[in-house]
Amino acid sequence: MAEIKKRGSKWQYRVFYTDPDTGKQKSKSKSGFLTKADAVAAANEIEVQKQHGASLGSANVLFSEYYDEWIKDTKLGRYSHQTEIWYKRTSKLIHEGFPGVMLKDVSRRKYTKFLNNYAADHSKESVAKTAMFIRSMVHDAMSERIIFTDFTSGVKNNGKPGKRESDKYLEESQLKKLTEVVKKHLSVSHITAYEILTAIYTGARYEEVTAITWDRIDWDNNRLTLDRAYDYITRTGFKEMKTPNSIRTLDVAPELIHALHQLHQAQAERYLKKGYRDEDKLAFRSAGMTIPSNVAVNRALKHYQDEADIPQTDWITFHGLRHSHASYLLSKGVDISYISKRLGHANIALTMAVYAHLLENRYQQEAAKSTSLLSLL
């Protein structure tokens, strides 16, 4: 039972509970109530929370403190460096948006205002990622009985529309022009051209292309194995792939194998002259024996797109080569289940979601073909 006392002219309650972590008895109190009835009502509310297994010791934790502890205990060290940057970025937003605010005092209205302020100058994708992290934290806090309502439920994403997926790839004619230009620049001194060509022919992510080593290439059967990534952000070497499904062996065009074979020979000759030995056997080291940054590769890609007379409004980033690869195959009638595996997607549903705009075009073509065939019956 709660202890109710009068202190001067005001009333106070004290609720006793057992700390589940230490097994020791502790108490939670609050004073300043004008009447005894007010203190009793507040104490009863705490008693109800205690009966439902609430973590009373954490009841007055700050929103920002709980989030920081949450990512420390459950997220940091378990995901990619880039993902961890997002978790920490969300922490900064919470510290700025809810200074000194207890987690239990965050209302749906306050959270909506916070998310809308962030959405005012950020894309829907950025808002969705931030909201996803906070929602996951809230669900864990509810599981721990620290809070009892989900203040993120039903809050709309009012972020600015991001670049449409259909704008992130090159049309077939543009992709062919770009490929022609890139092939003209292939040399040890233009190692980024080889990386771009590899992405065009494989649809691989930048960190996957950068991690390719010579022993992952099957010269006789025109195959390339992608089984690890390169941590190009911290530049500390190899890391695990994004997902287990990302590990794959691709059949690639002989043109790419031929280009890589030429690079291998030229690189070996250069290393011999320099007396350099690459223990990692990386395919794409620059003339200075370094790994080109994603900034450098994207800078080169802009130059090649300009040389290919592709309008700036249609320019893509290195990741756009992945979309261009998939879009080209889809436009040529390649089965989407094969494309999904080629891209290393977790499942075909993800591939269909990303390329829904292209699949709709295919659907309309197939619908027209089907009605024509059925009319012959």
Short mmCIF file of C-alpha atoms in Angstrom, two decimals:
data_model
loop_
_atom_site.label_atom_id
_atom_site.label_comp_id
_atom_site.label_asym_id
_atom_site.label_seq_id
_atom_site.Cartn_x
_atom_site.Cartn_y
_atom_site.Cartn_z
CA MET A 1 0.00 0.00 0.00
CA ALA A 2 1.10 3.56 -0.68
CA GLU A 3 2.15 5.82 2.16
CA ILE A 4 0.29 9.16 2.24
CA LYS A 5 1.65 11.99 4.37
CA LYS A 6 1.04 15.69 4.86
CA ARG A 7 4.15 17.88 4.63
CA GLY A 8 3.28 21.39 5.75
CA SER A 9 0.22 22.45 3.81
CA LYS A 10 0.76 19.94 0.94
CA TRP A 11 0.30 16.19 0.61
CA GLN A 12 2.80 13.56 -0.53
CA TYR A 13 2.67 9.92 -1.61
CA ARG A 14 5.36 7.23 -1.49
CA VAL A 15 4.97 3.91 -3.32
CA PHE A 16 7.31 1.04 -2.45
CA TYR A 17 8.50 -1.51 -5.02
CA THR A 18 11.21 -4.12 -5.53
CA ASP A 19 13.91 -3.32 -8.07
CA PRO A 20 13.91 -6.32 -10.47
CA ASP A 21 17.61 -5.85 -11.23
CA THR A 22 18.91 -5.73 -7.63
CA GLY A 23 16.08 -7.30 -5.63
CA LYS A 24 16.25 -4.37 -3.23
CA GLN A 25 13.26 -2.40 -2.03
CA LYS A 26 12.98 1.11 -3.38
CA SER A 27 10.34 3.79 -3.40
CA LYS A 28 8.86 6.36 -5.72
CA SER A 29 7.42 9.54 -4.24
CA LYS A 30 5.90 12.84 -5.25
CA SER A 31 4.75 15.79 -3.17
CA GLY A 32 2.94 19.09 -3.65
CA PHE A 33 -0.65 17.84 -3.83
CA LEU A 34 -3.25 20.30 -2.53
CA THR A 35 -5.50 17.60 -1.07
CA LYS A 36 -5.10 14.13 0.34
CA ALA A 37 -7.51 12.82 -2.28
CA ASP A 38 -5.23 14.09 -5.08
CA ALA A 39 -2.23 12.34 -3.55
CA VAL A 40 -4.18 9.11 -3.10
CA ALA A 41 -5.41 9.19 -6.72
CA ALA A 42 -1.87 9.71 -8.04
CA ALA A 43 -0.52 6.95 -5.80
CA ASN A 44 -3.24 4.57 -6.99
CA GLU A 45 -2.22 5.22 -10.59
CA ILE A 46 1.36 4.24 -9.73
CA GLU A 47 0.10 1.15 -7.90
CA VAL A 48 -1.84 0.10 -11.00
CA GLN A 49 1.29 0.53 -13.14
CA LYS A 50 3.24 -1.56 -10.62
CA GLN A 51 0.63 -4.33 -10.77
CA HIS A 52 0.99 -4.37 -14.57
CA GLY A 53 4.73 -4.85 -14.26
CA ALA A 54 5.78 -1.27 -14.97
CA SER A 55 9.45 -0.43 -14.50
CA LEU A 56 9.00 2.24 -11.85
CA GLY A 57 12.71 2.86 -11.56
CA SER A 58 12.78 4.02 -15.18
CA ALA A 59 9.51 5.91 -15.11
CA ASN A 60 11.22 9.30 -14.97
CA VAL A 61 13.88 8.64 -17.59
CA LEU A 62 14.40 11.34 -20.19
CA PHE A 63 13.31 10.56 -23.75
CA SER A 64 16.84 11.37 -25.00
CA GLU A 65 18.53 9.29 -22.27
CA TYR A 66 16.36 6.25 -22.91
CA TYR A 67 16.96 6.44 -26.67
CA ASP A 68 20.74 6.70 -26.18
CA GLU A 69 20.75 3.71 -23.83
CA TRP A 70 18.51 1.80 -26.22
CA ILE A 71 20.80 2.20 -29.24
CA LYS A 72 23.84 1.47 -27.08
CA ASP A 73 22.35 -1.78 -25.77
CA THR A 74 20.59 -3.04 -28.89
CA LYS A 75 21.93 -1.36 -32.04
CA LEU A 76 25.49 -0.03 -31.97
CA GLY A 77 28.06 -2.54 -33.16
CA ARG A 78 25.45 -4.70 -34.84
CA TYR A 79 24.85 -2.80 -38.07
CA SER A 80 26.81 -1.06 -40.80
CA HIS A 81 28.65 2.17 -40.09
CA GLN A 82 26.18 4.08 -42.25
CA THR A 83 23.18 2.69 -40.35
CA GLU A 84 24.80 3.59 -37.04
CA ILE A 85 25.25 7.14 -38.30
CA TRP A 86 21.47 7.28 -38.82
CA TYR A 87 20.82 6.03 -35.27
CA LYS A 88 23.15 8.70 -33.86
CA ARG A 89 21.64 11.37 -36.11
CA THR A 90 18.21 10.52 -34.72
CA SER A 91 19.63 10.83 -31.21
CA LYS A 92 20.76 14.38 -31.99
CA LEU A 93 17.28 15.23 -33.28
CA ILE A 94 15.67 13.90 -30.08
CA HIS A 95 18.07 15.84 -27.86
CA GLU A 96 17.26 19.03 -29.78
CA GLY A 97 13.53 18.39 -30.09
CA PHE A 98 12.79 17.13 -26.57
CA PRO A 99 15.25 18.83 -24.18
CA GLY A 100 14.59 17.72 -20.60
CA VAL A 101 11.37 15.89 -21.58
CA MET A 102 10.57 12.62 -19.81
CA LEU A 103 9.75 9.67 -22.06
CA LYS A 104 6.43 9.18 -20.27
CA ASP A 105 5.48 12.80 -21.00
CA VAL A 106 5.86 12.57 -24.78
CA SER A 107 2.42 12.83 -26.30
CA ARG A 108 1.27 12.02 -29.81
CA ARG A 109 0.70 15.75 -30.40
CA LYS A 110 4.25 16.65 -29.30
CA TYR A 111 5.73 13.88 -31.42
CA THR A 112 3.66 14.90 -34.46
CA LYS A 113 4.94 18.47 -34.16
CA PHE A 114 8.51 17.17 -33.84
CA LEU A 115 8.21 14.96 -36.94
CA ASN A 116 6.52 17.70 -38.97
CA ASN A 117 9.31 20.14 -38.12
CA TYR A 118 11.86 17.62 -39.37
CA ALA A 119 9.78 16.86 -42.46
CA ALA A 120 9.69 20.53 -43.46
CA ASP A 121 13.12 20.31 -45.10
CA HIS A 122 13.74 16.58 -45.42
CA SER A 123 12.59 13.88 -47.83
CA LYS A 124 9.95 11.28 -47.06
CA GLU A 125 12.68 8.64 -47.07
CA SER A 126 14.66 10.45 -44.35
CA VAL A 127 11.54 11.07 -42.27
CA ALA A 128 10.48 7.43 -42.61
CA LYS A 129 13.87 6.18 -41.42
CA THR A 130 13.90 8.50 -38.40
CA ALA A 131 10.32 7.56 -37.50
CA MET A 132 11.13 3.85 -37.86
CA PHE A 133 13.96 4.08 -35.32
CA ILE A 134 11.84 5.97 -32.79
CA ARG A 135 8.87 3.64 -33.28
CA SER A 136 11.07 0.62 -32.62
CA MET A 137 12.38 2.25 -29.45
CA VAL A 138 8.85 3.06 -28.28
CA HIS A 139 7.75 -0.54 -28.74
CA ASP A 140 10.67 -1.74 -26.61
CA ALA A 141 9.83 0.85 -23.94
CA MET A 142 6.26 -0.44 -23.92
CA SER A 143 7.50 -4.01 -23.57
CA GLU A 144 9.50 -2.89 -20.52
CA ARG A 145 6.35 -1.22 -19.11
CA ILE A 146 8.04 2.16 -18.98
CA ILE A 147 5.30 3.68 -21.12
CA PHE A 148 1.90 2.26 -21.99
CA THR A 149 0.88 4.00 -25.21
CA ASP A 150 2.53 4.24 -28.62
CA PHE A 151 2.76 7.97 -29.31
CA THR A 152 4.11 7.24 -32.81
CA SER A 153 0.96 5.38 -33.91
CA GLY A 154 -0.80 6.94 -36.89
CA VAL A 155 1.56 9.92 -37.23
CA LYS A 156 1.81 10.82 -40.92
CA ASN A 157 4.99 11.28 -42.91
CA ASN A 158 4.84 14.80 -44.37
CA GLY A 159 8.35 14.80 -45.78
CA LYS A 160 9.11 16.18 -49.20
CA PRO A 161 8.82 13.77 -52.12
CA GLY A 162 12.21 12.29 -52.85
CA LYS A 163 13.55 11.64 -56.28
CA ARG A 164 11.27 9.16 -58.02
CA GLU A 165 12.69 5.67 -58.46
CA SER A 166 11.94 5.97 -62.17
CA ASP A 167 14.34 8.93 -62.34
CA LYS A 168 17.25 6.98 -60.88
CA TYR A 169 18.17 4.95 -63.94
CA LEU A 170 19.33 5.60 -67.47
CA GLU A 171 17.29 4.67 -70.51
CA GLU A 172 18.72 1.96 -72.76
CA SER A 173 20.14 4.43 -75.31
CA GLN A 174 21.75 6.50 -72.55
CA LEU A 175 23.22 3.42 -70.88
CA LYS A 176 24.75 2.29 -74.17
CA LYS A 177 26.31 5.73 -74.76
CA LEU A 178 27.72 5.77 -71.24
CA THR A 179 29.17 2.27 -71.68
CA GLU A 180 30.90 3.33 -74.91
CA VAL A 181 32.43 6.39 -73.24
CA VAL A 182 33.57 4.45 -70.17
CA LYS A 183 35.29 1.83 -72.33
CA LYS A 184 37.34 4.59 -73.98
CA HIS A 185 38.75 5.63 -70.61
CA LEU A 186 39.77 2.20 -69.32
CA SER A 187 43.32 2.36 -67.98
CA VAL A 188 45.24 1.85 -64.75
CA SER A 189 45.29 5.62 -64.31
CA HIS A 190 41.47 5.71 -64.62
CA ILE A 191 40.57 2.86 -62.27
CA THR A 192 37.15 4.41 -61.58
CA ALA A 193 36.19 3.67 -65.19
CA TYR A 194 36.66 -0.04 -64.49
CA GLU A 195 34.48 0.20 -61.38
CA ILE A 196 31.73 1.94 -63.33
CA LEU A 197 31.91 -0.61 -66.14
CA THR A 198 31.68 -3.44 -63.59
CA ALA A 199 28.58 -1.88 -62.05
CA ILE A 200 26.97 -1.50 -65.47
CA TYR A 201 27.48 -5.19 -66.25
CA THR A 202 26.69 -6.60 -62.78
CA GLY A 203 24.33 -4.21 -60.99
CA ALA A 204 26.54 -4.57 -57.91
CA ARG A 205 26.60 -2.00 -55.11
CA TYR A 206 29.64 0.27 -54.75
CA GLU A 207 30.93 -1.50 -51.63
CA GLU A 208 30.57 -4.84 -53.45
CA VAL A 209 32.45 -3.66 -56.54
CA THR A 210 35.22 -2.13 -54.44
CA ALA A 211 35.71 -5.43 -52.57
CA ILE A 212 36.28 -7.53 -55.72
CA THR A 213 39.58 -9.38 -55.64
CA TRP A 214 41.26 -11.22 -58.50
CA ASP A 215 40.64 -14.62 -56.92
CA ARG A 216 36.88 -13.98 -57.08
CA ILE A 217 36.92 -13.96 -60.89
CA ASP A 218 36.40 -17.20 -62.82
CA TRP A 219 38.18 -16.29 -66.06
CA ASP A 220 37.28 -19.52 -67.87
CA ASN A 221 33.55 -19.45 -67.18
CA ASN A 222 32.93 -15.68 -67.19
CA ARG A 223 31.77 -15.60 -63.60
CA LEU A 224 32.26 -13.20 -60.74
CA THR A 225 31.68 -13.98 -57.06
CA LEU A 226 30.48 -11.26 -54.70
CA ASP A 227 30.81 -12.53 -51.13
CA ARG A 228 32.04 -9.54 -49.13
CA ALA A 229 31.92 -5.76 -49.13
CA TYR A 230 34.52 -3.05 -48.60
CA ASP A 231 34.02 -0.58 -45.76
CA TYR A 232 34.61 2.51 -47.87
CA ILE A 233 33.38 4.87 -45.14
CA THR A 234 35.89 3.96 -42.44
CA ARG A 235 38.29 2.54 -45.08
CA THR A 236 39.29 -0.26 -42.72
CA GLY A 237 39.02 -3.18 -45.13
CA PHE A 238 36.51 -5.91 -45.84
CA LYS A 239 33.20 -6.35 -44.05
CA GLU A 240 30.21 -8.67 -44.29
CA MET A 241 27.65 -8.24 -47.03
CA LYS A 242 24.48 -6.25 -46.44
CA THR A 243 22.44 -9.45 -46.10
CA PRO A 244 23.19 -13.18 -46.54
CA ASN A 245 21.25 -13.02 -49.82
CA SER A 246 23.79 -10.50 -51.12
CA ILE A 247 26.37 -13.28 -51.43
CA ARG A 248 26.13 -14.48 -55.01
CA THR A 249 28.02 -15.63 -58.09
CA LEU A 250 27.10 -13.87 -61.33
CA ASP A 251 27.43 -14.86 -64.94
CA VAL A 252 28.84 -11.77 -66.63
CA ALA A 253 29.38 -10.63 -70.19
CA PRO A 254 32.69 -11.69 -71.82
CA GLU A 255 33.30 -7.98 -72.54
CA LEU A 256 33.67 -7.29 -68.82
CA ILE A 257 35.90 -10.32 -68.25
CA HIS A 258 38.11 -9.21 -71.14
CA ALA A 259 38.40 -5.68 -69.74
CA LEU A 260 39.23 -6.96 -66.25
CA HIS A 261 41.83 -9.36 -67.68
CA GLN A 262 43.57 -6.43 -69.38
CA LEU A 263 43.50 -4.50 -66.10
CA HIS A 264 44.93 -7.49 -64.24
CA GLN A 265 47.87 -7.70 -66.61
CA ALA A 266 48.55 -3.95 -66.58
CA GLN A 267 48.27 -3.85 -62.79
CA ALA A 268 50.68 -6.78 -62.37
CA GLU A 269 53.25 -5.06 -64.61
CA ARG A 270 52.92 -1.81 -62.66
CA TYR A 271 53.28 -3.55 -59.30
CA LEU A 272 56.38 -5.37 -60.55
CA LYS A 273 58.03 -2.10 -61.57
CA LYS A 274 57.08 -0.43 -58.29
CA GLY A 275 58.03 -3.42 -56.16
CA TYR A 276 54.56 -3.33 -54.64
CA ARG A 277 52.69 -6.35 -53.28
CA ASP A 278 48.96 -6.18 -52.62
CA GLU A 279 48.16 -8.71 -49.90
CA ASP A 280 44.41 -8.22 -50.45
CA LYS A 281 44.64 -8.70 -54.25
CA LEU A 282 42.08 -5.94 -54.82
CA ALA A 283 41.11 -5.43 -58.44
CA PHE A 284 40.40 -1.72 -58.19
CA ARG A 285 43.42 0.02 -56.69
CA SER A 286 44.28 3.37 -58.20
CA ALA A 287 47.62 4.23 -59.78
CA GLY A 288 48.64 5.50 -56.35
CA MET A 289 47.83 2.10 -54.81
CA THR A 290 44.81 3.52 -52.97
CA ILE A 291 41.10 2.65 -52.97
CA PRO A 292 39.05 5.29 -54.85
CA SER A 293 36.42 6.92 -52.66
CA ASN A 294 32.75 6.88 -53.61
CA VAL A 295 33.07 10.64 -54.09
CA ALA A 296 35.83 10.13 -56.66
CA VAL A 297 33.85 7.47 -58.50
CA ASN A 298 30.73 9.63 -58.64
CA ARG A 299 32.80 12.57 -59.85
CA ALA A 300 34.14 10.43 -62.69
CA LEU A 301 30.64 9.17 -63.46
CA LYS A 302 29.39 12.75 -63.85
CA HIS A 303 32.22 13.46 -66.28
CA TYR A 304 31.45 10.36 -68.37
CA GLN A 305 27.72 11.15 -68.47
CA ASP A 306 28.55 14.64 -69.67
CA GLU A 307 30.84 13.22 -72.35
CA ALA A 308 28.04 10.84 -73.40
CA ASP A 309 25.75 13.86 -73.96
CA ILE A 310 23.33 12.72 -71.27
CA PRO A 311 21.31 15.74 -70.01
CA GLN A 312 22.22 16.77 -66.47
CA THR A 313 18.60 16.33 -65.46
CA ASP A 314 19.01 12.60 -66.20
CA TRP A 315 22.36 12.12 -64.47
CA ILE A 316 22.56 9.31 -61.93
CA THR A 317 24.89 8.36 -59.10
CA PHE A 318 26.87 5.14 -58.89
CA HIS A 319 23.90 3.45 -57.20
CA GLY A 320 21.82 4.49 -60.19
CA LEU A 321 23.95 2.10 -62.29
CA ARG A 322 22.41 -0.72 -60.24
CA HIS A 323 18.92 0.49 -61.15
CA SER A 324 19.97 0.97 -64.78
CA HIS A 325 21.28 -2.62 -64.91
CA ALA A 326 18.03 -4.04 -63.52
CA SER A 327 15.82 -1.78 -65.63
CA TYR A 328 17.64 -2.77 -68.82
CA LEU A 329 17.20 -6.48 -68.07
CA LEU A 330 13.52 -6.00 -67.22
CA SER A 331 12.94 -4.10 -70.44
CA LYS A 332 14.42 -7.05 -72.36
CA GLY A 333 12.01 -9.51 -70.75
CA VAL A 334 14.40 -11.15 -68.28
CA ASP A 335 12.47 -12.92 -65.53
CA ILE A 336 12.18 -10.83 -62.38
CA SER A 337 12.97 -13.77 -60.08
CA TYR A 338 16.37 -14.11 -61.77
CA ILE A 339 16.96 -10.35 -61.57
CA SER A 340 16.09 -10.44 -57.88
CA LYS A 341 18.75 -13.08 -57.22
CA ARG A 342 21.25 -11.29 -59.45
CA LEU A 343 20.84 -8.11 -57.42
CA GLY A 344 21.14 -9.99 -54.16
CA HIS A 345 17.72 -8.94 -52.90
CA ALA A 346 16.31 -10.71 -49.84
CA ASN A 347 13.19 -11.72 -51.77
CA ILE A 348 11.33 -11.07 -54.99
CA ALA A 349 8.80 -8.85 -53.20
CA LEU A 350 11.56 -6.30 -52.56
CA THR A 351 12.54 -6.32 -56.23
CA MET A 352 8.92 -5.87 -57.30
CA ALA A 353 8.51 -2.96 -54.89
CA VAL A 354 11.63 -1.17 -56.15
CA TYR A 355 10.81 -1.65 -59.84
CA ALA A 356 7.03 -1.38 -59.66
CA HIS A 357 7.01 1.42 -62.25
CA LEU A 358 8.73 -0.79 -64.83
CA LEU A 359 6.64 -3.83 -64.01
CA GLU A 360 3.51 -1.78 -64.65
CA ASN A 361 4.75 -1.10 -68.18
CA ARG A 362 5.43 -4.81 -68.66
CA TYR A 363 1.99 -5.64 -67.30
CA GLN A 364 0.30 -3.36 -69.82
CA GLN A 365 2.31 -4.90 -72.67
CA GLU A 366 1.46 -8.42 -71.54
CA ALA A 367 -2.22 -7.44 -71.14
CA ALA A 368 -2.33 -6.20 -74.74
CA LYS A 369 -0.60 -9.36 -75.96
CA SER A 370 -3.01 -11.55 -73.98
CA THR A 371 -6.15 -9.89 -75.31
CA SER A 372 -4.80 -10.21 -78.87
CA LEU A 373 -4.15 -13.90 -78.40
CA LEU A 374 -7.51 -14.55 -76.78
CA SER A 375 -9.31 -12.80 -79.62
CA LEU A 376 -8.03 -15.56 -81.89
CA LEU A 377 -10.08 -18.21 -80.09
#
